[in-house]
Amino acid sequence: MKRIVTIQDVSCVGKCSLTVALPIISAMGVETAIIPTAVLSTHTMFQGFTFRDLTSDINPIMEHWKKEGFTFDAIYTGYLGSFEQIDLMHSLFEQFGKRSLKIVDPCMADNGKLYPGFTPQFAKKMAGLCADADIIVPNLTEASFLLDIPYVGSGYDEAYIIDLLKKLAALGAREVVLKGIEFATDQKTLIGVKGKIGIASYNSETGKISWYFHRKMRQSFHGTGDIFASVMTGALMRGLSLEKSYSLAGEFVVESIKKTLAHVDHNNYGVDFESAFPMLIRRLSREALVSKYE
Ligand code: PXL
Protein backbone atom coordinates (compact mmCIF):
# COMPACT_ATOMS: atom_id res chain seq x y z
CA MET A 1 0.00 0.00 0.00
CA LYS A 2 1.27 3.46 -0.84
CA ARG A 3 1.74 5.93 1.99
CA ILE A 4 1.42 9.68 1.69
CA VAL A 5 1.61 12.55 4.15
CA THR A 6 -0.62 15.57 3.84
CA ILE A 7 0.01 18.82 5.67
CA GLN A 8 -2.98 21.10 6.23
CA ASP A 9 -5.13 22.59 8.99
CA VAL A 10 -7.91 20.92 10.94
CA SER A 11 -11.06 23.03 10.59
CA CYS A 12 -13.27 21.34 13.17
CA VAL A 13 -16.51 22.27 11.37
CA GLY A 14 -16.78 23.20 7.68
CA LYS A 15 -15.63 20.33 5.53
CA CYS A 16 -12.24 21.24 4.07
CA SER A 17 -8.51 20.56 4.40
CA LEU A 18 -7.71 17.55 6.63
CA THR A 19 -11.33 16.64 7.37
CA VAL A 20 -11.76 15.92 3.65
CA ALA A 21 -8.21 14.87 2.65
CA LEU A 22 -7.95 12.14 5.28
CA PRO A 23 -11.24 10.31 4.59
CA ILE A 24 -10.93 10.67 0.81
CA ILE A 25 -7.32 9.53 0.38
CA SER A 26 -7.80 6.70 2.89
CA ALA A 27 -10.95 5.51 1.13
CA MET A 28 -8.95 5.43 -2.10
CA GLY A 29 -6.78 2.72 -0.57
CA VAL A 30 -3.77 4.87 0.30
CA GLU A 31 -2.29 5.13 3.81
CA THR A 32 -2.65 8.76 4.85
CA ALA A 33 -0.33 10.26 7.43
CA ILE A 34 -1.02 13.85 8.44
CA ILE A 35 0.65 16.89 9.94
CA PRO A 36 -1.97 19.36 11.22
CA THR A 37 -0.76 22.94 10.76
CA ALA A 38 -3.42 24.55 12.95
CA VAL A 39 -6.70 23.78 14.69
CA LEU A 40 -9.57 26.14 13.87
CA SER A 41 -13.08 25.93 15.28
CA THR A 42 -14.36 26.38 11.69
CA HIS A 43 -12.82 27.36 8.36
CA THR A 44 -12.22 31.07 7.87
CA MET A 45 -15.46 31.79 6.04
CA PHE A 46 -17.28 31.77 9.40
CA GLN A 47 -17.05 34.78 11.71
CA GLY A 48 -15.25 34.46 15.05
CA PHE A 49 -13.27 31.28 14.40
CA THR A 50 -10.59 30.20 16.88
CA PHE A 51 -7.07 29.49 15.60
CA ARG A 52 -4.45 27.44 17.42
CA ASP A 53 -1.18 27.54 15.56
CA LEU A 54 0.73 24.23 15.57
CA THR A 55 3.92 25.45 13.89
CA SER A 56 6.07 24.49 16.88
CA ASP A 57 4.89 20.86 16.67
CA ILE A 58 6.08 20.35 13.10
CA ASN A 59 9.85 20.02 13.70
CA PRO A 60 9.47 17.55 16.60
CA ILE A 61 7.11 15.44 14.45
CA MET A 62 9.66 15.39 11.63
CA GLU A 63 12.51 14.53 14.04
CA HIS A 64 10.57 11.59 15.44
CA TRP A 65 9.67 10.37 11.97
CA LYS A 66 13.34 10.58 10.92
CA LYS A 67 14.28 8.34 13.86
CA GLU A 68 11.57 5.86 12.88
CA GLY A 69 12.75 5.92 9.27
CA PHE A 70 9.32 6.65 7.78
CA THR A 71 9.17 7.32 4.05
CA PHE A 72 6.32 8.64 1.92
CA ASP A 73 5.34 8.00 -1.70
CA ALA A 74 3.86 11.48 -1.87
CA ILE A 75 3.89 14.68 0.14
CA TYR A 76 0.82 16.86 -0.40
CA THR A 77 0.70 20.33 1.15
CA GLY A 78 -2.51 22.36 1.45
CA TYR A 79 -3.56 25.31 3.63
CA LEU A 80 -0.50 26.63 5.49
CA GLY A 81 -1.02 29.19 8.22
CA SER A 82 2.27 31.12 8.36
CA PHE A 83 5.52 32.06 6.60
CA GLU A 84 7.39 29.77 8.99
CA GLN A 85 5.24 26.82 7.96
CA ILE A 86 6.29 27.37 4.35
CA ASP A 87 9.96 27.21 5.47
CA LEU A 88 9.16 24.00 7.34
CA MET A 89 7.64 22.50 4.18
CA HIS A 90 10.90 23.19 2.31
CA SER A 91 12.65 21.30 5.10
CA LEU A 92 10.09 18.45 4.98
CA PHE A 93 10.64 18.14 1.22
CA GLU A 94 14.39 18.05 1.74
CA GLN A 95 14.33 15.47 4.53
CA PHE A 96 11.53 13.19 3.30
CA GLY A 97 10.92 14.12 -0.32
CA LYS A 98 13.86 12.63 -2.22
CA ARG A 99 11.76 9.81 -3.64
CA SER A 100 8.27 11.29 -3.04
CA LEU A 101 5.93 12.95 -5.47
CA LYS A 102 5.62 16.49 -4.12
CA ILE A 103 2.19 18.07 -4.67
CA VAL A 104 1.61 21.68 -3.61
CA ASP A 105 -1.91 23.09 -3.51
CA PRO A 106 -1.18 26.81 -2.96
CA CYS A 107 -4.43 27.09 -1.06
CA MET A 108 -4.78 30.82 -0.26
CA ALA A 109 -7.29 32.54 -2.56
CA ASP A 110 -10.40 32.26 -4.73
CA ASN A 111 -12.76 34.48 -6.75
CA GLY A 112 -10.09 37.16 -7.20
CA LYS A 113 -9.36 37.54 -3.46
CA LEU A 114 -6.94 36.16 -0.88
CA TYR A 115 -8.53 34.24 2.03
CA PRO A 116 -8.66 36.18 5.33
CA GLY A 117 -5.22 36.59 6.90
CA PHE A 118 -3.16 36.11 3.73
CA THR A 119 -1.10 38.84 2.04
CA PRO A 120 0.65 39.27 -1.33
CA GLN A 121 3.94 38.65 0.55
CA PHE A 122 2.60 35.27 1.67
CA ALA A 123 1.71 34.51 -1.96
CA LYS A 124 5.26 35.35 -3.00
CA LYS A 125 6.61 32.94 -0.41
CA MET A 126 4.15 30.29 -1.58
CA ALA A 127 5.57 30.73 -5.10
CA GLY A 128 8.91 29.67 -3.59
CA LEU A 129 7.33 26.43 -2.30
CA CYS A 130 5.80 25.81 -5.74
CA ALA A 131 9.35 25.87 -7.11
CA ASP A 132 10.16 22.77 -5.02
CA ALA A 133 7.06 20.82 -6.12
CA ASP A 134 6.57 18.22 -8.83
CA ILE A 135 2.93 19.21 -9.34
CA ILE A 136 1.11 22.43 -8.39
CA VAL A 137 -2.69 22.79 -8.36
CA PRO A 138 -3.63 26.50 -8.30
CA ASN A 139 -6.97 27.98 -9.27
CA LEU A 140 -6.98 31.07 -11.52
CA THR A 141 -6.92 33.48 -8.54
CA GLU A 142 -4.00 31.70 -6.89
CA ALA A 143 -2.21 31.67 -10.24
CA SER A 144 -2.44 35.46 -10.49
CA PHE A 145 -1.18 35.94 -6.91
CA LEU A 146 1.67 33.45 -7.45
CA LEU A 147 2.73 35.33 -10.58
CA ASP A 148 1.98 38.77 -9.12
CA ILE A 149 -0.16 39.73 -12.11
CA PRO A 150 -3.71 41.17 -12.19
CA TYR A 151 -6.51 38.62 -11.83
CA VAL A 152 -8.55 38.14 -15.01
CA GLY A 153 -11.83 36.47 -14.06
CA SER A 154 -13.46 36.18 -17.49
CA GLY A 155 -13.15 36.96 -21.19
CA TYR A 156 -9.76 35.28 -21.63
CA ASP A 157 -8.89 32.83 -24.41
CA GLU A 158 -6.86 29.65 -24.84
CA ALA A 159 -3.64 31.59 -25.55
CA TYR A 160 -3.98 33.43 -22.22
CA ILE A 161 -4.35 30.12 -20.31
CA ILE A 162 -1.38 28.55 -22.12
CA ASP A 163 0.71 31.60 -21.26
CA LEU A 164 -0.35 31.29 -17.60
CA LEU A 165 0.54 27.58 -17.55
CA LYS A 166 4.01 28.29 -18.90
CA LYS A 167 4.62 31.15 -16.49
CA LEU A 168 3.50 28.98 -13.57
CA ALA A 169 5.77 26.16 -14.70
CA ALA A 170 8.63 28.67 -14.85
CA LEU A 171 8.29 29.00 -11.07
CA GLY A 172 9.90 25.55 -11.02
CA ALA A 173 7.33 22.71 -10.80
CA ARG A 174 7.40 19.99 -13.43
CA GLU A 175 3.62 19.93 -13.94
CA VAL A 176 0.94 22.55 -13.53
CA VAL A 177 -2.75 21.73 -13.07
CA LEU A 178 -4.77 24.94 -13.40
CA LYS A 179 -8.39 24.86 -12.15
CA GLY A 180 -11.51 26.92 -12.71
CA ILE A 181 -11.17 27.75 -16.42
CA GLU A 182 -14.32 29.04 -18.14
CA PHE A 183 -14.23 30.14 -21.77
CA ALA A 184 -16.96 32.37 -23.18
CA THR A 185 -16.72 30.51 -26.49
CA ASP A 186 -15.57 27.06 -27.56
CA GLN A 187 -11.98 27.78 -28.54
CA LYS A 188 -12.14 25.55 -31.63
CA THR A 189 -15.53 26.54 -33.04
CA LEU A 190 -15.85 29.96 -31.37
CA ILE A 191 -19.46 29.04 -30.52
CA GLY A 192 -20.65 30.04 -27.04
CA VAL A 193 -20.11 27.42 -24.29
CA LYS A 194 -22.22 28.23 -21.27
CA GLY A 195 -22.16 25.96 -18.26
CA LYS A 196 -18.73 24.34 -18.65
CA ILE A 197 -15.76 24.72 -16.34
CA GLY A 198 -12.46 22.98 -16.56
CA ILE A 199 -8.85 22.25 -15.98
CA ALA A 200 -5.74 22.72 -18.10
CA SER A 201 -2.43 21.02 -17.42
CA TYR A 202 1.09 21.51 -18.69
CA ASN A 203 4.11 19.25 -18.43
CA SER A 204 7.22 21.42 -18.68
CA GLU A 205 9.41 18.43 -19.59
CA THR A 206 7.36 17.13 -22.51
CA GLY A 207 5.57 20.37 -23.41
CA LYS A 208 2.23 18.48 -23.36
CA ILE A 209 -0.87 20.59 -22.71
CA SER A 210 -4.15 18.84 -21.82
CA TRP A 211 -7.68 20.08 -21.16
CA TYR A 212 -10.64 18.64 -19.33
CA PHE A 213 -14.04 20.32 -19.06
CA HIS A 214 -17.03 19.28 -17.03
CA ARG A 215 -20.45 20.63 -16.14
CA LYS A 216 -20.43 23.80 -14.01
CA MET A 217 -22.75 23.47 -11.04
CA ARG A 218 -25.02 26.43 -10.34
CA GLN A 219 -23.71 26.90 -6.80
CA SER A 220 -20.17 26.83 -5.46
CA PHE A 221 -19.19 25.42 -2.07
CA HIS A 222 -16.23 25.66 0.28
CA GLY A 223 -13.76 22.82 0.40
CA THR A 224 -14.14 21.64 -3.19
CA GLY A 225 -10.56 22.66 -4.06
CA ASP A 226 -9.27 20.46 -1.23
CA ILE A 227 -11.49 17.59 -2.37
CA PHE A 228 -10.14 18.01 -5.89
CA ALA A 229 -6.47 17.92 -4.82
CA SER A 230 -7.14 14.97 -2.47
CA VAL A 231 -8.76 12.83 -5.18
CA MET A 232 -6.00 13.75 -7.62
CA THR A 233 -3.35 12.71 -5.08
CA GLY A 234 -5.10 9.43 -4.26
CA ALA A 235 -5.60 8.57 -7.93
CA LEU A 236 -1.96 9.30 -8.78
CA MET A 237 -0.94 6.96 -5.96
CA ARG A 238 -3.22 4.26 -7.39
CA GLY A 239 -1.34 4.48 -10.70
CA LEU A 240 -3.60 6.71 -12.80
CA SER A 241 -2.06 9.22 -15.21
CA LEU A 242 -2.17 12.88 -14.20
CA GLU A 243 -4.89 13.58 -16.77
CA LYS A 244 -7.07 10.68 -15.56
CA SER A 245 -6.43 11.66 -11.94
CA TYR A 246 -7.63 15.24 -12.30
CA SER A 247 -10.56 14.24 -14.54
CA LEU A 248 -11.73 11.83 -11.84
CA ALA A 249 -11.20 14.59 -9.25
CA GLY A 250 -13.38 16.99 -11.28
CA GLU A 251 -16.10 14.36 -11.71
CA PHE A 252 -16.07 13.57 -8.00
CA VAL A 253 -16.50 17.25 -7.13
CA VAL A 254 -19.51 17.46 -9.51
CA GLU A 255 -21.01 14.29 -8.02
CA SER A 256 -20.48 15.63 -4.46
CA ILE A 257 -22.22 18.90 -5.34
CA LYS A 258 -25.13 16.98 -6.92
CA LYS A 259 -25.50 14.94 -3.72
CA THR A 260 -25.42 18.15 -1.68
CA LEU A 261 -28.07 19.91 -3.77
CA ALA A 262 -30.31 16.87 -3.42
CA HIS A 263 -30.80 17.77 0.26
CA VAL A 264 -33.39 20.54 0.53
CA ASP A 265 -31.82 21.73 3.79
CA HIS A 266 -28.16 21.64 2.66
CA ASN A 267 -25.72 24.17 4.08
CA ASN A 268 -23.18 26.06 2.02
CA TYR A 269 -20.05 25.43 4.06
CA GLY A 270 -19.12 22.04 2.68
CA VAL A 271 -20.29 19.37 0.25
CA ASP A 272 -21.78 15.93 0.80
CA PHE A 273 -18.73 14.12 -0.56
CA GLU A 274 -19.47 11.14 1.70
CA SER A 275 -22.51 10.19 -0.42
CA ALA A 276 -20.39 10.34 -3.58
CA PHE A 277 -17.90 7.71 -2.36
CA PRO A 278 -19.54 4.77 -4.19
CA MET A 279 -18.96 6.55 -7.52
CA LEU A 280 -15.34 7.32 -6.59
CA ILE A 281 -14.47 3.79 -5.55
CA ARG A 282 -16.20 2.28 -8.59
CA ARG A 283 -14.42 4.59 -11.01
CA LEU A 284 -11.08 4.29 -9.25
CA SER A 285 -11.14 0.49 -9.23
CA ARG A 286 -11.92 0.42 -12.94
CA GLU A 287 -9.31 3.02 -13.90
CA ALA A 288 -6.63 1.49 -11.65
CA LEU A 289 -7.17 -1.88 -13.34
CA VAL A 290 -6.98 -0.30 -16.82
CA SER A 291 -3.80 1.63 -15.88
CA LYS A 292 -2.13 -1.61 -14.77
CA TYR A 293 -2.38 -3.01 -18.28
CA GLU A 294 -1.66 0.19 -20.21
O1 PXL B 1 -10.68 25.05 1.60
C1 PXL B 1 -9.62 25.87 1.80
C2 PXL B 1 -9.45 26.25 3.24
C3 PXL B 1 -8.69 25.45 4.07
N1 PXL B 1 -8.51 25.76 5.37
C4 PXL B 1 -9.07 26.87 5.90
C5 PXL B 1 -9.85 27.70 5.11
C6 PXL B 1 -10.03 27.39 3.74
C7 PXL B 1 -10.84 28.26 2.87
O2 PXL B 1 -11.43 29.19 3.25
O3 PXL B 1 -10.41 28.78 5.65
C8 PXL B 1 -8.86 27.18 7.35
Tab-separated table of C-alpha atoms and ligand atoms in Angstrom:
chain	number	residue	atom	x	y	z
A	1	MET	CA	0.000	0.000	0.000
A	2	LYS	CA	1.273	3.459	-0.844
A	3	ARG	CA	1.735	5.927	1.990
A	4	ILE	CA	1.416	9.680	1.693
A	5	VAL	CA	1.614	12.554	4.148
A	6	THR	CA	-0.621	15.574	3.839
A	7	ILE	CA	0.014	18.822	5.671
A	8	GLN	CA	-2.981	21.105	6.227
A	9	ASP	CA	-5.128	22.594	8.993
A	10	VAL	CA	-7.906	20.920	10.942
A	11	SER	CA	-11.056	23.028	10.588
A	12	CYS	CA	-13.268	21.341	13.172
A	13	VAL	CA	-16.507	22.272	11.369
A	14	GLY	CA	-16.778	23.205	7.676
A	15	LYS	CA	-15.631	20.325	5.531
A	16	CYS	CA	-12.241	21.236	4.069
A	17	SER	CA	-8.508	20.561	4.396
A	18	LEU	CA	-7.711	17.554	6.635
A	19	THR	CA	-11.333	16.636	7.368
A	20	VAL	CA	-11.758	15.920	3.647
A	21	ALA	CA	-8.211	14.869	2.645
A	22	LEU	CA	-7.952	12.136	5.279
A	23	PRO	CA	-11.240	10.315	4.585
A	24	ILE	CA	-10.929	10.675	0.813
A	25	ILE	CA	-7.324	9.532	0.375
A	26	SER	CA	-7.797	6.695	2.891
A	27	ALA	CA	-10.952	5.511	1.126
A	28	MET	CA	-8.946	5.435	-2.097
A	29	GLY	CA	-6.779	2.723	-0.570
A	30	VAL	CA	-3.771	4.873	0.304
A	31	GLU	CA	-2.294	5.134	3.814
A	32	THR	CA	-2.652	8.757	4.845
A	33	ALA	CA	-0.333	10.261	7.431
A	34	ILE	CA	-1.021	13.848	8.442
A	35	ILE	CA	0.649	16.887	9.944
A	36	PRO	CA	-1.972	19.361	11.216
A	37	THR	CA	-0.755	22.937	10.757
A	38	ALA	CA	-3.417	24.552	12.954
A	39	VAL	CA	-6.696	23.778	14.694
A	40	LEU	CA	-9.568	26.145	13.868
A	41	SER	CA	-13.085	25.930	15.276
A	42	THR	CA	-14.357	26.383	11.687
A	43	HIS	CA	-12.819	27.359	8.357
A	44	THR	CA	-12.220	31.067	7.870
A	45	MET	CA	-15.460	31.789	6.036
A	46	PHE	CA	-17.281	31.769	9.401
A	47	GLN	CA	-17.055	34.775	11.707
A	48	GLY	CA	-15.245	34.463	15.046
A	49	PHE	CA	-13.268	31.284	14.395
A	50	THR	CA	-10.587	30.202	16.884
A	51	PHE	CA	-7.070	29.487	15.596
A	52	ARG	CA	-4.446	27.442	17.416
A	53	ASP	CA	-1.177	27.544	15.558
A	54	LEU	CA	0.731	24.230	15.574
A	55	THR	CA	3.917	25.450	13.887
A	56	SER	CA	6.070	24.492	16.878
A	57	ASP	CA	4.892	20.856	16.668
A	58	ILE	CA	6.077	20.351	13.102
A	59	ASN	CA	9.849	20.016	13.702
A	60	PRO	CA	9.467	17.553	16.602
A	61	ILE	CA	7.107	15.441	14.454
A	62	MET	CA	9.664	15.387	11.633
A	63	GLU	CA	12.509	14.527	14.042
A	64	HIS	CA	10.570	11.593	15.441
A	65	TRP	CA	9.666	10.367	11.968
A	66	LYS	CA	13.339	10.575	10.918
A	67	LYS	CA	14.281	8.341	13.855
A	68	GLU	CA	11.566	5.863	12.880
A	69	GLY	CA	12.753	5.920	9.267
A	70	PHE	CA	9.320	6.653	7.784
A	71	THR	CA	9.171	7.323	4.049
A	72	PHE	CA	6.320	8.637	1.917
A	73	ASP	CA	5.338	7.997	-1.701
A	74	ALA	CA	3.855	11.482	-1.874
A	75	ILE	CA	3.889	14.679	0.139
A	76	TYR	CA	0.824	16.861	-0.401
A	77	THR	CA	0.696	20.330	1.153
A	78	GLY	CA	-2.514	22.364	1.452
A	79	TYR	CA	-3.558	25.306	3.629
A	80	LEU	CA	-0.502	26.633	5.494
A	81	GLY	CA	-1.017	29.187	8.224
A	82	SER	CA	2.274	31.124	8.363
A	83	PHE	CA	5.519	32.056	6.603
A	84	GLU	CA	7.386	29.774	8.994
A	85	GLN	CA	5.245	26.817	7.960
A	86	ILE	CA	6.294	27.371	4.350
A	87	ASP	CA	9.961	27.213	5.472
A	88	LEU	CA	9.155	24.002	7.337
A	89	MET	CA	7.641	22.499	4.185
A	90	HIS	CA	10.904	23.187	2.308
A	91	SER	CA	12.650	21.304	5.099
A	92	LEU	CA	10.093	18.448	4.976
A	93	PHE	CA	10.642	18.144	1.218
A	94	GLU	CA	14.394	18.051	1.743
A	95	GLN	CA	14.330	15.469	4.532
A	96	PHE	CA	11.529	13.193	3.305
A	97	GLY	CA	10.917	14.122	-0.325
A	98	LYS	CA	13.860	12.631	-2.222
A	99	ARG	CA	11.757	9.812	-3.636
A	100	SER	CA	8.274	11.289	-3.039
A	101	LEU	CA	5.927	12.945	-5.466
A	102	LYS	CA	5.616	16.492	-4.116
A	103	ILE	CA	2.194	18.071	-4.669
A	104	VAL	CA	1.608	21.677	-3.609
A	105	ASP	CA	-1.906	23.086	-3.507
A	106	PRO	CA	-1.182	26.805	-2.958
A	107	CYS	CA	-4.426	27.093	-1.063
A	108	MET	CA	-4.784	30.817	-0.259
A	109	ALA	CA	-7.293	32.539	-2.564
A	110	ASP	CA	-10.398	32.262	-4.733
A	111	ASN	CA	-12.763	34.484	-6.748
A	112	GLY	CA	-10.092	37.161	-7.201
A	113	LYS	CA	-9.359	37.536	-3.462
A	114	LEU	CA	-6.942	36.163	-0.879
A	115	TYR	CA	-8.531	34.243	2.031
A	116	PRO	CA	-8.662	36.179	5.333
A	117	GLY	CA	-5.219	36.590	6.904
A	118	PHE	CA	-3.162	36.105	3.726
A	119	THR	CA	-1.095	38.844	2.044
A	120	PRO	CA	0.647	39.271	-1.333
A	121	GLN	CA	3.936	38.653	0.555
A	122	PHE	CA	2.600	35.271	1.669
A	123	ALA	CA	1.710	34.505	-1.962
A	124	LYS	CA	5.264	35.351	-2.995
A	125	LYS	CA	6.609	32.942	-0.408
A	126	MET	CA	4.146	30.291	-1.576
A	127	ALA	CA	5.568	30.732	-5.097
A	128	GLY	CA	8.914	29.667	-3.591
A	129	LEU	CA	7.328	26.433	-2.303
A	130	CYS	CA	5.795	25.812	-5.735
A	131	ALA	CA	9.352	25.873	-7.107
A	132	ASP	CA	10.158	22.769	-5.016
A	133	ALA	CA	7.056	20.824	-6.121
A	134	ASP	CA	6.574	18.225	-8.834
A	135	ILE	CA	2.930	19.209	-9.337
A	136	ILE	CA	1.113	22.426	-8.387
A	137	VAL	CA	-2.686	22.795	-8.357
A	138	PRO	CA	-3.627	26.503	-8.298
A	139	ASN	CA	-6.967	27.984	-9.270
A	140	LEU	CA	-6.976	31.075	-11.515
A	141	THR	CA	-6.920	33.477	-8.536
A	142	GLU	CA	-4.001	31.696	-6.888
A	143	ALA	CA	-2.207	31.667	-10.241
A	144	SER	CA	-2.444	35.461	-10.489
A	145	PHE	CA	-1.182	35.941	-6.914
A	146	LEU	CA	1.671	33.451	-7.447
A	147	LEU	CA	2.732	35.333	-10.579
A	148	ASP	CA	1.985	38.773	-9.122
A	149	ILE	CA	-0.163	39.729	-12.113
A	150	PRO	CA	-3.709	41.170	-12.187
A	151	TYR	CA	-6.510	38.617	-11.835
A	152	VAL	CA	-8.546	38.141	-15.011
A	153	GLY	CA	-11.829	36.470	-14.065
A	154	SER	CA	-13.463	36.182	-17.490
A	155	GLY	CA	-13.147	36.964	-21.187
A	156	TYR	CA	-9.758	35.282	-21.634
A	157	ASP	CA	-8.894	32.828	-24.409
A	158	GLU	CA	-6.856	29.647	-24.836
A	159	ALA	CA	-3.642	31.587	-25.555
A	160	TYR	CA	-3.985	33.425	-22.225
A	161	ILE	CA	-4.347	30.120	-20.310
A	162	ILE	CA	-1.381	28.545	-22.116
A	163	ASP	CA	0.709	31.598	-21.261
A	164	LEU	CA	-0.351	31.288	-17.599
A	165	LEU	CA	0.538	27.577	-17.552
A	166	LYS	CA	4.013	28.287	-18.903
A	167	LYS	CA	4.620	31.155	-16.494
A	168	LEU	CA	3.496	28.984	-13.572
A	169	ALA	CA	5.774	26.156	-14.698
A	170	ALA	CA	8.629	28.666	-14.852
A	171	LEU	CA	8.285	28.995	-11.068
A	172	GLY	CA	9.903	25.546	-11.020
A	173	ALA	CA	7.333	22.714	-10.795
A	174	ARG	CA	7.398	19.991	-13.434
A	175	GLU	CA	3.624	19.926	-13.941
A	176	VAL	CA	0.937	22.549	-13.527
A	177	VAL	CA	-2.754	21.726	-13.069
A	178	LEU	CA	-4.772	24.941	-13.401
A	179	LYS	CA	-8.389	24.856	-12.148
A	180	GLY	CA	-11.510	26.920	-12.713
A	181	ILE	CA	-11.167	27.748	-16.422
A	182	GLU	CA	-14.316	29.043	-18.145
A	183	PHE	CA	-14.228	30.141	-21.768
A	184	ALA	CA	-16.964	32.370	-23.183
A	185	THR	CA	-16.718	30.506	-26.491
A	186	ASP	CA	-15.568	27.058	-27.563
A	187	GLN	CA	-11.978	27.775	-28.538
A	188	LYS	CA	-12.142	25.550	-31.631
A	189	THR	CA	-15.529	26.540	-33.041
A	190	LEU	CA	-15.854	29.960	-31.372
A	191	ILE	CA	-19.458	29.042	-30.517
A	192	GLY	CA	-20.655	30.037	-27.038
A	193	VAL	CA	-20.114	27.425	-24.288
A	194	LYS	CA	-22.218	28.233	-21.274
A	195	GLY	CA	-22.155	25.963	-18.263
A	196	LYS	CA	-18.727	24.344	-18.649
A	197	ILE	CA	-15.757	24.724	-16.343
A	198	GLY	CA	-12.462	22.976	-16.555
A	199	ILE	CA	-8.852	22.252	-15.983
A	200	ALA	CA	-5.739	22.715	-18.100
A	201	SER	CA	-2.429	21.024	-17.419
A	202	TYR	CA	1.089	21.508	-18.689
A	203	ASN	CA	4.105	19.253	-18.430
A	204	SER	CA	7.218	21.416	-18.676
A	205	GLU	CA	9.411	18.431	-19.592
A	206	THR	CA	7.355	17.127	-22.510
A	207	GLY	CA	5.568	20.373	-23.414
A	208	LYS	CA	2.229	18.478	-23.359
A	209	ILE	CA	-0.873	20.587	-22.710
A	210	SER	CA	-4.153	18.839	-21.821
A	211	TRP	CA	-7.680	20.082	-21.162
A	212	TYR	CA	-10.637	18.639	-19.333
A	213	PHE	CA	-14.039	20.315	-19.057
A	214	HIS	CA	-17.032	19.277	-17.029
A	215	ARG	CA	-20.453	20.625	-16.138
A	216	LYS	CA	-20.431	23.796	-14.011
A	217	MET	CA	-22.746	23.471	-11.043
A	218	ARG	CA	-25.024	26.426	-10.340
A	219	GLN	CA	-23.712	26.901	-6.797
A	220	SER	CA	-20.171	26.834	-5.457
A	221	PHE	CA	-19.191	25.424	-2.074
A	222	HIS	CA	-16.229	25.656	0.279
A	223	GLY	CA	-13.758	22.820	0.398
A	224	THR	CA	-14.143	21.640	-3.191
A	225	GLY	CA	-10.559	22.662	-4.057
A	226	ASP	CA	-9.275	20.462	-1.228
A	227	ILE	CA	-11.492	17.589	-2.371
A	228	PHE	CA	-10.142	18.005	-5.894
A	229	ALA	CA	-6.470	17.916	-4.817
A	230	SER	CA	-7.136	14.972	-2.472
A	231	VAL	CA	-8.760	12.827	-5.178
A	232	MET	CA	-5.999	13.752	-7.616
A	233	THR	CA	-3.345	12.706	-5.083
A	234	GLY	CA	-5.102	9.428	-4.256
A	235	ALA	CA	-5.602	8.573	-7.935
A	236	LEU	CA	-1.957	9.297	-8.777
A	237	MET	CA	-0.937	6.964	-5.957
A	238	ARG	CA	-3.217	4.264	-7.388
A	239	GLY	CA	-1.336	4.477	-10.698
A	240	LEU	CA	-3.601	6.709	-12.796
A	241	SER	CA	-2.064	9.221	-15.206
A	242	LEU	CA	-2.167	12.878	-14.196
A	243	GLU	CA	-4.890	13.580	-16.771
A	244	LYS	CA	-7.070	10.681	-15.565
A	245	SER	CA	-6.428	11.663	-11.944
A	246	TYR	CA	-7.628	15.237	-12.296
A	247	SER	CA	-10.558	14.243	-14.540
A	248	LEU	CA	-11.727	11.834	-11.837
A	249	ALA	CA	-11.202	14.588	-9.251
A	250	GLY	CA	-13.379	16.989	-11.281
A	251	GLU	CA	-16.101	14.363	-11.709
A	252	PHE	CA	-16.067	13.566	-7.996
A	253	VAL	CA	-16.505	17.247	-7.126
A	254	VAL	CA	-19.505	17.463	-9.512
A	255	GLU	CA	-21.007	14.294	-8.015
A	256	SER	CA	-20.482	15.627	-4.459
A	257	ILE	CA	-22.224	18.904	-5.341
A	258	LYS	CA	-25.135	16.981	-6.919
A	259	LYS	CA	-25.497	14.939	-3.720
A	260	THR	CA	-25.422	18.153	-1.683
A	261	LEU	CA	-28.066	19.913	-3.768
A	262	ALA	CA	-30.309	16.873	-3.423
A	263	HIS	CA	-30.804	17.765	0.256
A	264	VAL	CA	-33.386	20.536	0.533
A	265	ASP	CA	-31.821	21.728	3.794
A	266	HIS	CA	-28.158	21.643	2.661
A	267	ASN	CA	-25.721	24.175	4.082
A	268	ASN	CA	-23.177	26.062	2.018
A	269	TYR	CA	-20.047	25.435	4.063
A	270	GLY	CA	-19.117	22.044	2.679
A	271	VAL	CA	-20.293	19.368	0.248
A	272	ASP	CA	-21.781	15.933	0.796
A	273	PHE	CA	-18.728	14.125	-0.556
A	274	GLU	CA	-19.474	11.137	1.702
A	275	SER	CA	-22.511	10.186	-0.416
A	276	ALA	CA	-20.394	10.336	-3.579
A	277	PHE	CA	-17.904	7.712	-2.355
A	278	PRO	CA	-19.540	4.769	-4.188
A	279	MET	CA	-18.963	6.546	-7.523
A	280	LEU	CA	-15.340	7.324	-6.590
A	281	ILE	CA	-14.472	3.794	-5.548
A	282	ARG	CA	-16.197	2.283	-8.589
A	283	ARG	CA	-14.417	4.591	-11.013
A	284	LEU	CA	-11.079	4.291	-9.252
A	285	SER	CA	-11.145	0.492	-9.230
A	286	ARG	CA	-11.920	0.421	-12.941
A	287	GLU	CA	-9.306	3.023	-13.900
A	288	ALA	CA	-6.629	1.487	-11.654
A	289	LEU	CA	-7.166	-1.878	-13.344
A	290	VAL	CA	-6.985	-0.300	-16.816
A	291	SER	CA	-3.797	1.628	-15.882
A	292	LYS	CA	-2.132	-1.614	-14.768
A	293	TYR	CA	-2.384	-3.009	-18.283
A	294	GLU	CA	-1.664	0.194	-20.208
B	1	PXL	O1	-10.685	25.049	1.599
B	1	PXL	C1	-9.616	25.866	1.801
B	1	PXL	C2	-9.446	26.247	3.237
B	1	PXL	C3	-8.692	25.452	4.070
B	1	PXL	N1	-8.514	25.763	5.370
B	1	PXL	C4	-9.074	26.865	5.902
B	1	PXL	C5	-9.846	27.702	5.109
B	1	PXL	C6	-10.032	27.394	3.737
B	1	PXL	C7	-10.844	28.259	2.871
B	1	PXL	O2	-11.435	29.192	3.250
B	1	PXL	O3	-10.414	28.776	5.648
B	1	PXL	C8	-8.859	27.176	7.348
